[in-house]
Amino acid sequence: MTTVRPALARRTAVAAVMLAMSTAGGTAPASAHTRPLEPIALAVSLRLATADTVAAAKWGTPSPIDDPAREAQVLGAVAAQAADEGLSAGRVQQIFRDQIEANKEVQRALFGWWSVAPGAAPTVRPDLTQVRPVIDRQNTDILLQLREQEAVLAGPGCVHALVDAAVAVAAEQRLDPLHQATLARALVSICGPVRE
């Protein structure tokens, strides 16, 4: 039996989600029973939506996109919450590293766009202290969904269910190509056991 390397598996999952998103014309309405991972895909998408506000807050300031201290704080908090929920702290931290990296990819893309199209750059600077509680709430929602959907996440149909959920969320949220791609990036490590 051949073992697929984790990096290759992640790239394959991202490619599958992106392909499904790009080829989905309209998806039939489905319930939580037919799309059990839609709530987690939605929570991830809503967390990712904060990247636009974070980018606007940092644009034109000395604040860098990479914020190792804040990232460590987030990862520490989710590890503690995971332990309280009986989930694997290491596994949860990997899932949230992907959330953070996807968020930074959105910020970098927006910074790039604003650099070449200054008229599109934000003129109002949001307060990061008001955005962080929103991110923290989304983190809690994602953790709740990890716990509630652990059987689906550990099952053989997880990737298919996750792709289906991501396509539905992308359509419902009317995500542009940047946010579709970064949603796929944020979801790459969701499938798999969440308990040790």
Tab-separated table of C-alpha atoms in Angstrom:
chain	number	residue	atom	x	y	z
A	1	MET	CA	0.000	0.000	0.000
A	2	THR	CA	1.429	3.382	-1.014
A	3	THR	CA	1.305	6.213	1.490
A	4	VAL	CA	0.507	9.682	0.137
A	5	ARG	CA	2.797	12.348	1.545
A	6	PRO	CA	0.931	14.982	3.605
A	7	ALA	CA	2.070	17.921	1.411
A	8	LEU	CA	0.924	16.123	-1.737
A	9	ALA	CA	-2.375	15.209	-0.098
A	10	ARG	CA	-2.931	18.850	0.864
A	11	ARG	CA	-2.158	20.102	-2.651
A	12	THR	CA	-4.483	17.483	-4.095
A	13	ALA	CA	-7.274	18.518	-1.720
A	14	VAL	CA	-6.813	22.196	-2.602
A	15	ALA	CA	-6.860	21.380	-6.321
A	16	ALA	CA	-10.026	19.302	-5.918
A	17	VAL	CA	-11.826	22.067	-4.036
A	18	MET	CA	-10.743	24.746	-6.500
A	19	LEU	CA	-11.755	22.616	-9.490
A	20	ALA	CA	-15.141	21.888	-7.972
A	21	MET	CA	-15.674	25.576	-7.182
A	22	SER	CA	-14.733	26.676	-10.676
A	23	THR	CA	-16.955	24.130	-12.416
A	24	ALA	CA	-20.011	24.339	-10.142
A	25	GLY	CA	-22.734	26.174	-11.988
A	26	GLY	CA	-25.538	25.908	-9.517
A	27	THR	CA	-25.814	23.488	-6.709
A	28	ALA	CA	-29.051	21.964	-5.551
A	29	PRO	CA	-30.211	23.007	-2.104
A	30	ALA	CA	-29.138	20.560	0.532
A	31	SER	CA	-29.671	20.123	4.223
A	32	ALA	CA	-27.157	19.593	6.997
A	33	HIS	CA	-27.826	15.869	6.536
A	34	THR	CA	-26.607	15.893	2.943
A	35	ARG	CA	-23.877	18.494	3.563
A	36	PRO	CA	-22.694	17.797	7.112
A	37	LEU	CA	-19.499	19.828	6.641
A	38	GLU	CA	-21.205	22.969	5.366
A	39	PRO	CA	-21.251	24.580	8.851
A	40	ILE	CA	-17.496	24.156	9.245
A	41	ALA	CA	-16.829	25.402	5.696
A	42	LEU	CA	-19.019	28.424	6.449
A	43	ALA	CA	-17.228	29.112	9.749
A	44	VAL	CA	-13.873	28.943	7.957
A	45	SER	CA	-15.167	31.233	5.197
A	46	LEU	CA	-16.439	33.774	7.718
A	47	ARG	CA	-13.099	33.702	9.542
A	48	LEU	CA	-11.336	34.217	6.233
A	49	ALA	CA	-13.579	37.194	5.438
A	50	THR	CA	-11.892	39.065	8.282
A	51	ALA	CA	-8.667	39.137	6.235
A	52	ASP	CA	-10.007	42.025	4.164
A	53	THR	CA	-10.594	44.102	7.286
A	54	VAL	CA	-7.222	43.132	8.765
A	55	ALA	CA	-5.501	44.120	5.509
A	56	ALA	CA	-7.309	47.476	5.500
A	57	ALA	CA	-6.221	48.054	9.112
A	58	LYS	CA	-2.572	47.329	8.277
A	59	TRP	CA	-2.415	49.066	4.877
A	60	GLY	CA	-0.153	52.109	4.925
A	61	THR	CA	1.106	51.413	8.445
A	62	PRO	CA	4.311	49.821	9.714
A	63	SER	CA	2.243	46.803	10.885
A	64	PRO	CA	3.452	43.766	8.915
A	65	ILE	CA	1.153	41.104	7.526
A	66	ASP	CA	3.086	38.458	9.467
A	67	ASP	CA	2.481	38.856	13.193
A	68	PRO	CA	4.228	35.943	14.950
A	69	ALA	CA	3.201	37.115	18.430
A	70	ARG	CA	-0.510	37.237	17.515
A	71	GLU	CA	-0.235	33.923	15.638
A	72	ALA	CA	1.330	32.263	18.702
A	73	GLN	CA	-1.445	33.715	20.872
A	74	VAL	CA	-4.140	32.312	18.548
A	75	LEU	CA	-2.472	28.901	18.320
A	76	GLY	CA	-2.047	28.755	22.099
A	77	ALA	CA	-5.685	29.670	22.670
A	78	VAL	CA	-7.042	27.072	20.233
A	79	ALA	CA	-4.727	24.400	21.668
A	80	ALA	CA	-6.115	25.114	25.153
A	81	GLN	CA	-9.700	25.025	23.851
A	82	ALA	CA	-8.953	21.785	21.986
A	83	ALA	CA	-7.627	20.161	25.164
A	84	ASP	CA	-10.790	21.256	27.008
A	85	GLU	CA	-12.891	19.612	24.278
A	86	GLY	CA	-10.840	16.399	24.304
A	87	LEU	CA	-9.426	17.128	20.849
A	88	SER	CA	-5.829	16.774	19.729
A	89	ALA	CA	-4.102	20.105	20.408
A	90	GLY	CA	-1.472	19.426	17.728
A	91	ARG	CA	-4.066	18.552	15.114
A	92	VAL	CA	-6.158	21.608	15.937
A	93	GLN	CA	-3.093	23.839	15.795
A	94	GLN	CA	-2.341	22.553	12.274
A	95	ILE	CA	-5.893	23.328	11.186
A	96	PHE	CA	-5.538	26.857	12.551
A	97	ARG	CA	-2.099	27.344	11.021
A	98	ASP	CA	-3.880	26.802	7.707
A	99	GLN	CA	-6.503	29.399	8.697
A	100	ILE	CA	-3.759	31.905	9.497
A	101	GLU	CA	-1.823	31.212	6.285
A	102	ALA	CA	-4.964	31.571	4.158
A	103	ASN	CA	-5.762	34.845	5.918
A	104	LYS	CA	-2.248	36.143	5.173
A	105	GLU	CA	-2.569	35.083	1.521
A	106	VAL	CA	-5.665	37.302	1.211
A	107	GLN	CA	-3.829	40.187	2.873
A	108	ARG	CA	-0.808	39.812	0.569
A	109	ALA	CA	-3.025	39.697	-2.516
A	110	LEU	CA	-4.914	42.806	-1.414
A	111	PHE	CA	-1.666	44.653	-0.639
A	112	GLY	CA	-0.410	43.717	-4.107
A	113	TRP	CA	-3.603	44.966	-5.722
A	114	TRP	CA	-3.652	48.206	-3.761
A	115	SER	CA	-0.015	48.831	-4.685
A	116	VAL	CA	-0.790	48.755	-8.412
A	117	ALA	CA	-4.277	50.279	-8.135
A	118	PRO	CA	-4.019	52.940	-5.396
A	119	GLY	CA	-7.560	54.113	-6.097
A	120	ALA	CA	-8.827	50.745	-4.862
A	121	ALA	CA	-6.935	51.029	-1.562
A	122	PRO	CA	-8.981	51.544	1.604
A	123	THR	CA	-9.393	55.106	2.813
A	124	VAL	CA	-10.643	54.142	6.273
A	125	ARG	CA	-8.462	52.185	8.679
A	126	PRO	CA	-10.471	49.708	10.793
A	127	ASP	CA	-9.461	49.116	14.396
A	128	LEU	CA	-7.820	45.707	14.813
A	129	THR	CA	-8.949	45.530	18.436
A	130	GLN	CA	-12.525	45.289	17.116
A	131	VAL	CA	-11.669	42.635	14.506
A	132	ARG	CA	-9.835	40.256	16.821
A	133	PRO	CA	-12.907	39.322	18.919
A	134	VAL	CA	-14.703	38.429	15.664
A	135	ILE	CA	-11.799	36.148	14.702
A	136	ASP	CA	-11.822	34.606	18.185
A	137	ARG	CA	-15.574	33.863	17.885
A	138	GLN	CA	-15.024	32.214	14.501
A	139	ASN	CA	-12.200	30.155	16.010
A	140	THR	CA	-14.613	28.915	18.668
A	141	ASP	CA	-17.214	28.098	15.991
A	142	ILE	CA	-14.639	26.131	13.996
A	143	LEU	CA	-13.610	24.192	17.113
A	144	LEU	CA	-17.255	23.419	17.890
A	145	GLN	CA	-17.736	22.088	14.365
A	146	LEU	CA	-14.558	19.996	14.599
A	147	ARG	CA	-15.986	18.343	17.696
A	148	GLU	CA	-19.503	17.936	16.329
A	149	GLN	CA	-18.391	16.539	12.955
A	150	GLU	CA	-15.472	14.406	14.128
A	151	ALA	CA	-16.983	11.184	12.744
A	152	VAL	CA	-17.393	12.712	9.270
A	153	LEU	CA	-13.927	14.308	9.424
A	154	ALA	CA	-12.317	10.955	10.230
A	155	GLY	CA	-14.374	9.019	7.680
A	156	PRO	CA	-13.482	7.966	4.146
A	157	GLY	CA	-15.983	10.366	2.565
A	158	CYS	CA	-14.586	13.486	4.216
A	159	VAL	CA	-12.805	14.995	1.197
A	160	HIS	CA	-15.881	14.585	-1.010
A	161	ALA	CA	-18.153	16.039	1.699
A	162	LEU	CA	-15.745	18.929	2.284
A	163	VAL	CA	-15.499	19.769	-1.418
A	164	ASP	CA	-19.298	19.708	-1.684
A	165	ALA	CA	-19.603	21.966	1.364
A	166	ALA	CA	-16.927	24.386	0.116
A	167	VAL	CA	-18.617	24.711	-3.278
A	168	ALA	CA	-21.957	25.423	-1.609
A	169	VAL	CA	-20.439	28.007	0.747
A	170	ALA	CA	-18.531	29.712	-2.093
A	171	ALA	CA	-21.787	30.036	-4.036
A	172	GLU	CA	-23.838	31.185	-1.032
A	173	GLN	CA	-21.207	33.720	0.033
A	174	ARG	CA	-20.566	34.780	-3.582
A	175	LEU	CA	-16.835	34.442	-3.095
A	176	ASP	CA	-14.541	35.965	-5.692
A	177	PRO	CA	-11.661	33.866	-7.115
A	178	LEU	CA	-9.198	35.088	-4.447
A	179	HIS	CA	-11.494	34.090	-1.597
A	180	GLN	CA	-12.402	30.783	-3.283
A	181	ALA	CA	-8.726	29.882	-3.595
A	182	THR	CA	-7.904	30.899	-0.045
A	183	LEU	CA	-10.960	29.062	1.292
A	184	ALA	CA	-9.580	25.945	-0.359
A	185	ARG	CA	-6.202	26.692	1.260
A	186	ALA	CA	-7.835	27.139	4.667
A	187	LEU	CA	-9.628	23.775	4.409
A	188	VAL	CA	-6.678	21.563	3.410
A	189	SER	CA	-6.118	19.956	6.821
A	190	ILE	CA	-9.727	19.706	7.992
A	191	CYS	CA	-10.187	16.041	7.051
A	192	GLY	CA	-8.718	13.496	9.421
A	193	PRO	CA	-9.166	12.382	13.032
A	194	VAL	CA	-9.366	15.250	15.521
A	195	ARG	CA	-8.832	13.167	18.644
A	196	GLU	CA	-5.563	11.596	19.725
